[in-house]
Amino acid sequence: MTVEKTKQIVMDGLGLKERNSGVYYGQWMGSEGKKTIESFCPINGSFLGSVTQGEESDYEKVIIAAQKAFKVWSVIPAPRRGEIIGEIGAELLKNKELLGKLVSLEVGKTISEGAGEIQEAIDIANFAVGLSRQLYGLTIASERPDHRLMEQWHPLGTIGVITSFNFPAAVWAWNALIAAVVGNVTIWKPSSSALLTAVAVSRIANRVMERNGLPPIFLLVCGSGRTVGNLLVNDKRVSLISFTGSTKVGRSVGEQTAARFGKSILELGGNNCAVVTSKAQIDLAVKGVAFGAMATAGQRCTSTRRVLVHSSIYPEFIAKLTEVYSKVNIGSPLDSSVIVGPLVNNGAVEDFKKTVTEAKEQGGRILFGGKTITIPQNENGCFVQPTIIEVPKQKGIVLEETFAPILYLMKFDSMDEAISIHNGVPQGLSSAIFSTDMREIELFISSLGSDCGIVNVNTSTAGAEIGGAFGGEKETGGGRESGSDSWKYYARRQTVTINYGYDIPLSQGIVFPV
Ligand code: UN1
């Protein structure tokens, strides 16, 4: 289907207009006199729609609404909060196809990946419903007679959620829905490259709140990082900043938040590596690496950016991987036979070109791709070839994350060498080993193996399920989001001691005879 036709169906279906309000504080901000940010389709460069930006005074309204909403929402019993989040999940499911296509139009994901993105948000909603009956603390044996010692978890209050373009709905859901079940209120500042998706998702969530007569807990403030982002990060009224984006920006967000003793969850760059050992099932490894490196056109935090292959299978692996690459259909992601769509914008294409040039200058040899592509009928699209570059040594540009389908290939001879190269980058998000050898696998997932937050065995670095905690170490920032007990990041722990006796016995055997 063409961009124009899809746009018409999606915009009508989701009620989006040419110009949309980008600020919600219990009502949508009027658009008159407001600056807008325009959204262009990376498939053909066409205009999709525009969204108004918030200024400082609008931000203030949002914060005040958040603080008011918290007082009501946080005291609603958690299981009831869960039911409401369940309704949001149901609404997302009803709109899954339209929202998925909007993601395809706005950031260039394939139809299947666009739908998967919305499914990830629905999965989190379902997870939050279950969690709503499992938010518990510990009771600890007290050393003092007639005393109870326990821990309880309270919501933090107002939470700022700053998301990137590449998962424009799912990452909001990871944060906002888990924060909400704990009893918090979130203010979302979405990426300026995916504003229509943010507006559409926010409208759905807020409609559910409105029809239940509940306060606005899913606030939205579109605008630039320099204005709105900075206001959020430096605002003491915002207890936690959850930031997803580059290490460069994340470092500054982390520093600024820490300087005011705010909490932060940082989900920053990855430089994810797959290790393919001599004991790997080669065809399976080829598929896993191909998906990891090319899905979402290499624009996932979890994308496979490096592959280390044992020297005994090196030529065979290259032959099979390049064959898979040569058969990949690149083009409009709205066409169901396409599995690699465009990059998000022209800036990303420039980064791709620059990285390929630098890798070549630093001794890299292109085994596949390396060029931009023009697709007939979509001449203004941001298309590039998925690229494999063999590098002699891990240095320079290989140590950096480029959001593009560029895969660096290296050879190794021993597991020790593989682990040392694998861990020899500043980032630590996701990792993978392809092997059928129990000892190699156990070493890789041991404390002396992969130093990443996520480790995969015989599957791709990309494509994590929501049930596990998501995040990484080192320059990836150390945060955890999504499943498992990540909800604790959105809560403050309170240790409670209750004396129900008639005396005051002291801990540590201290005597204080007053
Ligand atoms: C991201 O790229 O920021 O694991 C998130 C994955 C997806 C989420 C990626 N479930 O690839």
Coordinates of C-alpha atoms and ligand atoms in Angstrom, one line a residue:
M1 CA 0.0 0.0 0.0
T2 CA 1.2 3.5 -0.7
V3 CA 2.2 6.0 1.9
E4 CA -0.6 8.4 0.9
K5 CA -3.3 5.7 1.2
T6 CA -1.9 4.3 4.5
K7 CA -1.7 7.8 5.9
Q8 CA -5.3 8.5 5.1
I9 CA -6.5 5.3 6.8
V10 CA -4.3 5.8 9.9
M11 CA -4.9 9.5 10.4
D12 CA -8.7 9.1 10.0
G13 CA -8.8 5.9 12.2
L14 CA -6.9 7.5 15.0
G15 CA -8.5 11.0 14.7
L16 CA -5.2 12.7 13.9
K17 CA -5.3 16.0 12.1
E18 CA -2.7 18.0 10.1
R19 CA -2.1 20.0 13.3
N20 CA -2.3 18.3 16.7
S21 CA -1.9 19.5 20.2
G22 CA 1.2 18.2 21.8
V23 CA 0.5 19.0 25.5
Y24 CA -1.9 17.3 27.8
Y25 CA -2.6 18.4 31.3
G26 CA -6.1 17.0 31.9
Q27 CA -7.1 18.8 28.7
W28 CA -5.3 19.2 25.4
M29 CA -3.6 22.6 25.1
G30 CA -5.1 25.0 22.6
S31 CA -2.9 25.2 19.5
E32 CA -3.2 28.9 18.7
G33 CA 0.0 30.8 18.5
K34 CA 2.1 27.8 19.4
K35 CA 5.1 26.6 17.5
T36 CA 4.9 23.2 15.9
I37 CA 7.2 20.4 15.1
E38 CA 6.5 18.7 11.8
S39 CA 6.6 15.0 11.3
F40 CA 7.9 13.6 7.9
C41 CA 7.6 10.1 6.7
P42 CA 11.1 8.5 6.2
I43 CA 9.7 6.3 3.4
N44 CA 9.2 9.1 0.9
G45 CA 9.9 12.3 2.8
S46 CA 6.3 13.4 2.7
F47 CA 4.6 15.5 5.4
L48 CA 2.5 13.5 7.8
G49 CA 1.3 16.1 10.3
S50 CA 2.5 18.6 12.9
V51 CA 2.3 18.7 16.7
T52 CA 2.4 21.9 18.8
Q53 CA 5.3 22.3 21.2
G54 CA 5.0 23.2 24.9
E55 CA 6.7 26.3 26.4
E56 CA 7.7 26.9 30.0
S57 CA 4.3 28.1 31.0
D58 CA 2.6 25.0 29.5
Y59 CA 5.1 22.8 31.3
E60 CA 4.1 24.5 34.6
K61 CA 0.5 23.6 34.0
V62 CA 1.5 20.0 33.3
I63 CA 3.5 19.8 36.6
I64 CA 0.7 21.2 38.6
A65 CA -1.8 18.8 37.1
A66 CA 0.6 15.9 37.8
Q67 CA 1.0 16.8 41.5
K68 CA -2.8 17.1 41.9
A69 CA -3.4 13.8 40.1
F70 CA -0.9 12.0 42.3
K71 CA -2.9 12.8 45.4
V72 CA -5.9 11.0 44.0
W73 CA -4.3 8.2 42.0
S74 CA -1.7 7.0 44.6
V75 CA -4.4 6.2 47.2
I76 CA -6.5 4.1 44.9
P77 CA -5.9 0.4 45.8
A78 CA -3.3 -1.1 43.5
P79 CA -5.6 -3.8 42.1
R80 CA -8.0 -1.2 41.0
R81 CA -5.2 0.7 39.3
G82 CA -4.3 -2.5 37.6
E83 CA -7.9 -2.8 36.2
I84 CA -7.6 0.6 34.7
I85 CA -4.2 -0.2 33.1
G86 CA -5.9 -3.4 31.8
E87 CA -8.4 -1.2 30.0
I88 CA -5.6 0.8 28.4
G89 CA -4.1 -2.5 27.2
A90 CA -7.5 -3.5 25.7
E91 CA -7.8 -0.1 23.9
L92 CA -4.3 -0.5 22.5
L93 CA -5.2 -3.9 21.3
K94 CA -8.3 -2.5 19.5
N95 CA -6.1 0.0 17.8
K96 CA -3.1 -2.2 17.3
E97 CA -3.2 -2.3 13.5
L98 CA -3.7 1.5 13.1
L99 CA -1.1 2.4 15.7
G100 CA 1.4 -0.1 14.3
K101 CA 1.0 1.5 10.8
L102 CA 1.4 4.9 12.3
V103 CA 4.8 3.7 13.8
S104 CA 5.7 2.4 10.3
L105 CA 4.8 5.8 8.7
E106 CA 6.5 7.9 11.3
V107 CA 9.7 5.9 12.0
G108 CA 9.8 3.4 9.1
K109 CA 9.3 0.1 10.9
T110 CA 8.0 -2.8 8.8
I111 CA 4.3 -3.6 9.3
S112 CA 5.2 -6.6 11.4
E113 CA 7.6 -4.7 13.6
G114 CA 5.1 -1.8 13.9
A115 CA 2.5 -4.2 15.2
G116 CA 5.1 -5.9 17.4
E117 CA 5.9 -2.5 18.9
I118 CA 2.2 -2.0 20.0
Q119 CA 2.1 -5.7 21.2
E120 CA 5.0 -4.9 23.4
A121 CA 3.0 -2.1 25.0
I122 CA 0.0 -4.4 25.4
D123 CA 2.2 -7.1 27.0
I124 CA 3.4 -4.5 29.5
A125 CA -0.2 -3.5 30.3
N126 CA -1.0 -7.2 31.0
F127 CA 2.1 -7.6 33.1
A128 CA 1.1 -4.5 35.1
V129 CA -2.4 -6.0 35.8
G130 CA -0.7 -9.0 37.3
L131 CA 1.8 -6.9 39.2
S132 CA -1.1 -4.9 40.7
R133 CA -1.7 -7.8 43.1
Q134 CA 1.9 -8.5 43.7
L135 CA 3.4 -5.3 45.0
Y136 CA 4.7 -6.4 48.3
G137 CA 7.5 -5.8 50.9
L138 CA 9.3 -7.9 53.4
T139 CA 8.7 -8.5 57.1
I140 CA 12.0 -9.0 58.8
A141 CA 12.5 -10.7 62.2
S142 CA 13.2 -7.9 64.7
E143 CA 15.9 -8.3 67.4
R144 CA 13.8 -6.4 69.8
P145 CA 10.9 -8.0 71.8
D146 CA 7.3 -6.8 70.8
H147 CA 8.6 -5.1 67.6
R148 CA 7.7 -5.5 64.0
L149 CA 10.3 -4.6 61.3
M150 CA 9.1 -4.4 57.7
E151 CA 9.6 -2.7 54.4
Q152 CA 7.0 -1.0 52.3
W153 CA 7.1 0.5 48.9
H154 CA 5.5 3.9 48.1
P155 CA 5.1 5.6 44.8
L156 CA 7.7 8.3 44.1
G157 CA 5.3 11.0 42.8
T158 CA 5.9 12.6 39.5
I159 CA 8.1 10.8 37.0
G160 CA 9.6 12.2 33.8
V161 CA 9.8 9.8 30.9
I162 CA 12.0 10.9 28.0
T163 CA 11.8 8.4 25.1
S164 CA 13.7 8.0 21.8
F165 CA 12.2 7.5 18.3
N166 CA 13.0 3.9 17.8
F167 CA 10.4 2.4 20.2
P168 CA 8.0 5.3 20.3
A169 CA 5.1 3.5 22.1
A170 CA 6.7 0.5 23.8
V171 CA 9.3 2.3 25.9
W172 CA 6.6 4.8 27.0
A173 CA 4.5 1.8 28.1
W174 CA 7.5 0.1 29.9
N175 CA 7.8 3.2 32.1
A176 CA 4.4 4.8 32.3
L177 CA 2.3 1.7 32.9
I178 CA 4.7 0.2 35.5
A179 CA 5.0 3.6 37.2
A180 CA 1.2 3.9 37.1
V181 CA 0.5 0.6 38.7
V182 CA 2.9 1.6 41.6
G183 CA 0.8 4.7 42.0
N184 CA 2.9 7.4 40.2
V185 CA 2.0 10.0 37.6
T186 CA 4.2 10.4 34.5
I187 CA 5.1 13.3 32.3
W188 CA 6.1 12.1 28.8
K189 CA 8.5 14.0 26.6
P190 CA 8.7 11.9 23.4
S191 CA 11.3 12.1 20.7
S192 CA 10.6 14.9 18.3
S193 CA 10.9 12.3 15.5
A194 CA 7.9 10.3 16.7
L195 CA 5.4 12.9 18.0
L196 CA 2.3 11.7 16.2
T197 CA 2.7 8.2 17.8
A198 CA 3.0 9.9 21.2
V199 CA -0.1 12.0 20.7
A200 CA -2.1 9.0 19.5
V201 CA -1.0 6.7 22.3
S202 CA -1.5 9.5 24.9
R203 CA -5.0 10.1 23.7
I204 CA -5.9 6.4 24.1
A205 CA -4.6 6.2 27.6
N206 CA -6.2 9.5 28.7
R207 CA -9.6 8.6 27.2
V208 CA -9.6 5.5 29.5
M209 CA -8.8 7.8 32.5
E210 CA -11.5 10.3 31.5
R211 CA -14.2 7.7 31.0
N212 CA -13.5 6.3 34.5
G213 CA -13.7 9.8 36.0
L214 CA -10.0 9.5 37.1
P215 CA -7.4 12.3 37.2
P216 CA -4.9 12.7 34.4
I217 CA -1.9 10.6 35.2
F218 CA -0.5 10.3 31.7
L219 CA 0.7 13.8 30.9
L220 CA 2.4 14.7 27.7
V221 CA 4.6 17.6 26.8
C222 CA 6.1 17.6 23.3
G223 CA 9.0 20.0 22.7
S224 CA 12.7 20.1 22.3
G225 CA 15.2 18.5 24.7
R226 CA 16.8 21.9 25.2
T227 CA 13.6 23.4 26.6
V228 CA 11.1 20.8 27.8
G229 CA 13.7 18.1 28.4
N230 CA 15.9 20.5 30.5
L231 CA 12.9 21.7 32.5
L232 CA 12.0 18.1 33.5
V233 CA 15.5 17.0 34.2
N234 CA 16.2 20.0 36.5
D235 CA 12.9 20.1 38.3
K236 CA 13.0 19.0 41.9
R237 CA 9.3 18.2 41.7
V238 CA 10.1 15.4 39.4
S239 CA 11.4 12.5 41.6
L240 CA 12.7 10.2 38.8
I241 CA 13.8 10.8 35.2
S242 CA 13.7 7.7 33.0
F243 CA 15.8 8.5 29.9
T244 CA 16.2 6.4 26.8
G245 CA 18.7 7.7 24.3
S246 CA 22.3 8.3 23.5
T247 CA 25.1 7.9 26.0
K248 CA 26.2 11.5 25.3
V249 CA 22.8 13.0 26.2
G250 CA 22.3 10.4 29.0
R251 CA 25.5 11.3 30.7
S252 CA 24.4 14.9 31.0
V253 CA 20.8 13.9 32.1
G254 CA 22.3 11.6 34.8
E255 CA 24.6 14.3 36.1
Q256 CA 22.0 17.0 36.2
T257 CA 19.5 14.7 37.9
A258 CA 22.0 13.5 40.4
A259 CA 23.1 17.1 41.2
R260 CA 19.6 17.8 42.6
F261 CA 19.5 14.3 44.2
G262 CA 16.8 13.1 41.8
K263 CA 16.7 9.5 40.8
S264 CA 17.3 8.3 37.2
I265 CA 16.9 5.3 35.1
L266 CA 19.3 5.5 32.1
E267 CA 18.9 3.3 29.1
L268 CA 21.6 4.4 26.8
G269 CA 23.7 3.2 23.9
G270 CA 24.5 -0.4 23.2
N271 CA 27.3 -2.0 21.1
N272 CA 25.9 -5.5 21.2
C273 CA 28.0 -8.4 20.1
A274 CA 27.2 -12.0 19.0
V275 CA 29.9 -14.6 19.6
V276 CA 29.7 -17.6 17.1
T277 CA 31.8 -20.4 18.3
S278 CA 33.2 -23.5 16.4
K279 CA 30.4 -25.5 18.1
A280 CA 27.6 -23.2 16.8
Q281 CA 24.7 -24.4 14.6
I282 CA 25.8 -22.2 11.8
D283 CA 22.5 -21.7 10.0
L284 CA 20.8 -20.8 13.3
A285 CA 23.6 -18.3 14.1
V286 CA 23.3 -16.7 10.7
K287 CA 19.6 -16.2 11.2
G288 CA 20.1 -14.8 14.7
V289 CA 22.8 -12.4 13.6
A290 CA 20.9 -11.3 10.5
F291 CA 17.8 -10.5 12.5
G292 CA 19.8 -8.7 15.2
A293 CA 21.8 -6.6 12.7
M294 CA 19.1 -5.7 10.2
A295 CA 15.7 -5.6 12.1
T296 CA 14.5 -2.1 12.5
A297 CA 17.3 -1.2 10.1
G298 CA 19.8 -1.5 12.9
Q299 CA 18.1 1.2 15.0
R300 CA 17.4 -0.8 18.1
C301 CA 19.4 -0.3 21.3
T302 CA 19.7 -4.1 21.2
S303 CA 20.8 -4.3 17.5
T304 CA 23.7 -6.6 16.8
R305 CA 26.6 -4.3 15.9
R306 CA 29.6 -6.7 16.2
V307 CA 29.9 -10.4 15.4
L308 CA 32.9 -12.5 16.5
V309 CA 33.3 -15.7 14.6
H310 CA 35.6 -18.6 15.4
S311 CA 38.4 -18.9 12.8
S312 CA 37.5 -22.5 12.0
I313 CA 34.1 -21.6 10.6
Y314 CA 34.9 -18.0 9.5
P315 CA 34.8 -18.5 5.7
E316 CA 31.6 -20.6 5.9
F317 CA 29.9 -18.1 8.2
I318 CA 30.7 -15.2 5.9
A319 CA 29.5 -17.0 2.8
K320 CA 26.2 -17.9 4.5
L321 CA 25.6 -14.5 6.1
T322 CA 26.4 -12.5 2.9
E323 CA 24.0 -14.8 1.0
V324 CA 21.2 -14.0 3.4
Y325 CA 22.0 -10.2 3.1
S326 CA 21.9 -10.4 -0.7
K327 CA 18.4 -11.8 -0.6
V328 CA 16.9 -9.2 1.8
N329 CA 14.2 -7.1 0.3
I330 CA 14.8 -3.4 1.2
G331 CA 12.1 -0.8 0.5
S332 CA 8.8 0.6 1.7
P333 CA 8.1 -1.1 5.0
L334 CA 4.4 -0.9 4.1
D335 CA 5.1 -3.7 1.5
S336 CA 4.8 -7.0 3.4
S337 CA 7.7 -8.6 1.5
V338 CA 10.1 -5.9 2.7
I339 CA 12.1 -6.7 5.9
V340 CA 14.4 -3.7 5.9
G341 CA 12.8 -0.3 5.8
P342 CA 14.4 3.2 5.8
L343 CA 16.4 4.9 8.5
V344 CA 14.5 7.5 10.5
N345 CA 15.7 10.6 8.8
N346 CA 18.4 12.2 6.6
G347 CA 20.6 12.9 9.6
A348 CA 20.7 9.1 10.2
V349 CA 21.7 8.5 6.6
E350 CA 24.5 11.0 7.0
D351 CA 25.7 9.2 10.2
F352 CA 25.6 5.9 8.2
K353 CA 27.8 7.3 5.4
K354 CA 30.2 8.9 7.9
T355 CA 30.6 5.7 9.8
V356 CA 31.2 3.6 6.7
T357 CA 33.9 6.0 5.5
E358 CA 35.6 6.1 8.9
A359 CA 35.5 2.3 9.2
K360 CA 37.2 2.0 5.8
E361 CA 39.8 4.6 6.8
Q362 CA 40.5 2.6 9.9
G363 CA 41.3 -0.5 7.9
G364 CA 37.8 -2.0 7.6
R365 CA 36.9 -4.0 4.5
I366 CA 33.3 -3.9 3.2
L367 CA 32.0 -7.5 2.7
F368 CA 28.5 -6.3 1.8
G369 CA 26.6 -3.1 1.3
G370 CA 28.0 0.2 2.3
K371 CA 25.9 2.5 0.1
T372 CA 22.7 4.5 0.2
I373 CA 19.9 3.3 -2.0
T374 CA 17.2 5.0 -4.1
I375 CA 13.9 3.1 -4.2
P376 CA 11.7 3.8 -7.3
Q377 CA 8.5 5.6 -6.3
N378 CA 10.1 6.5 -3.0
E379 CA 13.1 8.5 -4.2
N380 CA 13.2 10.8 -1.2
G381 CA 13.3 7.9 1.3
C382 CA 16.1 7.3 3.8
F383 CA 17.3 4.0 2.5
V384 CA 20.7 2.4 3.0
Q385 CA 22.1 -1.0 2.4
P386 CA 22.5 -3.4 5.3
T387 CA 26.3 -3.5 5.6
I388 CA 28.9 -5.9 6.8
I389 CA 32.4 -4.6 7.5
E390 CA 35.3 -6.9 8.4
V391 CA 37.6 -5.1 10.8
P392 CA 41.2 -6.1 11.6
K393 CA 41.0 -4.8 15.2
Q394 CA 38.4 -3.5 17.6
K395 CA 39.2 0.2 17.8
G396 CA 38.0 3.7 16.7
I397 CA 34.6 3.7 15.2
V398 CA 33.9 0.1 16.2
L399 CA 33.8 1.3 19.8
E400 CA 30.9 3.6 19.0
E401 CA 27.2 3.0 18.5
T402 CA 25.9 4.1 15.1
F403 CA 22.1 3.7 14.8
A404 CA 22.2 2.0 11.3
P405 CA 22.4 -1.5 9.9
I406 CA 26.2 -1.8 10.1
L407 CA 27.7 -5.0 11.4
Y408 CA 31.4 -5.3 12.2
L409 CA 32.9 -8.7 11.7
M410 CA 35.9 -10.1 13.6
K411 CA 37.7 -13.4 14.1
F412 CA 38.8 -15.2 17.3
D413 CA 40.6 -18.4 18.2
S414 CA 39.8 -19.0 21.9
M415 CA 36.9 -18.3 24.3
D416 CA 39.1 -16.1 26.5
E417 CA 40.0 -14.0 23.5
A418 CA 36.3 -13.8 22.4
I419 CA 35.2 -12.7 25.9
S420 CA 37.9 -10.1 26.1
I421 CA 37.0 -8.6 22.7
H422 CA 33.3 -8.9 23.5
N423 CA 33.7 -6.9 26.7
G424 CA 36.3 -4.5 25.3
V425 CA 33.8 -1.7 24.5
P426 CA 32.4 1.1 26.7
Q427 CA 28.8 -0.1 26.4
G428 CA 27.1 -3.1 28.1
L429 CA 23.5 -3.6 27.0
S430 CA 22.9 -6.9 25.2
S431 CA 25.0 -9.9 24.1
A432 CA 24.7 -13.4 22.5
I433 CA 26.5 -16.6 22.2
F434 CA 25.8 -19.2 19.5
S435 CA 27.1 -22.6 20.6
T436 CA 26.0 -26.1 21.4
D437 CA 28.8 -26.6 23.9
M438 CA 27.6 -26.5 27.5
R439 CA 31.0 -25.3 28.8
E440 CA 31.3 -22.4 26.3
I441 CA 27.7 -21.3 27.1
E442 CA 28.1 -21.5 30.9
L443 CA 31.4 -19.6 30.7
F444 CA 29.7 -16.9 28.6
I445 CA 26.8 -16.4 31.0
S446 CA 29.1 -16.6 34.1
S447 CA 30.5 -13.7 36.1
L448 CA 33.6 -14.0 34.0
G449 CA 31.7 -14.0 30.7
S450 CA 29.5 -11.3 29.1
D451 CA 29.5 -8.0 31.1
C452 CA 26.1 -7.0 29.7
G453 CA 22.7 -6.5 31.3
I454 CA 21.2 -9.0 28.8
V455 CA 22.8 -12.2 27.6
N456 CA 21.3 -14.5 25.0
V457 CA 22.1 -18.1 24.2
N458 CA 21.4 -19.3 20.6
T459 CA 19.2 -16.3 20.0
S460 CA 19.6 -12.7 18.9
T461 CA 20.9 -9.8 20.9
A462 CA 17.7 -8.0 19.9
G463 CA 14.1 -8.9 20.6
A464 CA 13.9 -9.2 24.4
E465 CA 10.6 -10.2 26.0
I466 CA 9.0 -7.8 28.4
G467 CA 9.0 -10.3 31.3
G468 CA 12.7 -9.8 32.0
A469 CA 14.3 -6.7 33.4
F470 CA 15.7 -4.6 30.5
G471 CA 18.9 -2.5 30.6
G472 CA 22.6 -2.6 30.6
E473 CA 25.9 -1.9 32.4
K474 CA 28.8 0.5 31.9
E475 CA 28.0 3.4 29.5
T476 CA 24.6 1.9 28.9
G477 CA 23.7 3.5 32.2
G478 CA 22.8 0.8 34.6
G479 CA 19.1 1.3 34.6
R480 CA 16.5 -1.5 34.5
E481 CA 13.0 -1.2 33.0
S482 CA 10.1 -3.3 31.9
G483 CA 9.5 -6.7 33.6
S484 CA 10.8 -8.7 36.6
D485 CA 11.1 -6.4 39.7
S486 CA 11.9 -3.3 37.7
W487 CA 8.8 -1.7 39.4
K488 CA 11.0 -1.1 42.4
Y489 CA 12.8 1.7 40.5
Y490 CA 9.5 3.6 40.4
A491 CA 9.1 3.3 44.2
R492 CA 10.7 4.5 47.4
R493 CA 11.5 1.8 50.0
Q494 CA 10.5 2.6 53.5
T495 CA 11.7 0.6 56.5
V496 CA 9.1 0.6 59.2
T497 CA 9.7 -0.3 62.9
I498 CA 6.7 -0.7 65.1
N499 CA 7.0 -1.1 68.9
Y500 CA 3.8 -2.7 70.2
G501 CA 5.2 -3.3 73.7
Y502 CA 5.2 -1.3 77.0
D503 CA 8.9 -0.5 77.0
I504 CA 11.6 0.8 74.7
P505 CA 14.3 -1.9 74.3
L506 CA 17.1 -0.6 72.2
S507 CA 18.9 -2.3 69.3
Q508 CA 22.5 -3.3 69.4
G509 CA 22.1 -4.0 73.2
I510 CA 22.5 -0.3 74.0
V511 CA 21.6 0.8 77.5
F512 CA 20.1 4.3 78.0
P513 CA 18.7 4.5 81.5
V514 CA 16.5 7.6 81.4
Ligands
UN1_1 C1 15.3 -0.3 22.4 O1 15.9 -0.4 21.4 O2 15.3 0.8 23.1 O3 14.7 -6.0 22.9 C2 14.3 -1.2 23.0 C3 14.3 -5.4 21.9 C4 13.0 -4.7 22.1 C5 13.2 -3.4 22.8 C6 14.3 -2.6 22.3 N1 12.1 -5.5 22.8 O4 14.9 -5.4 20.9

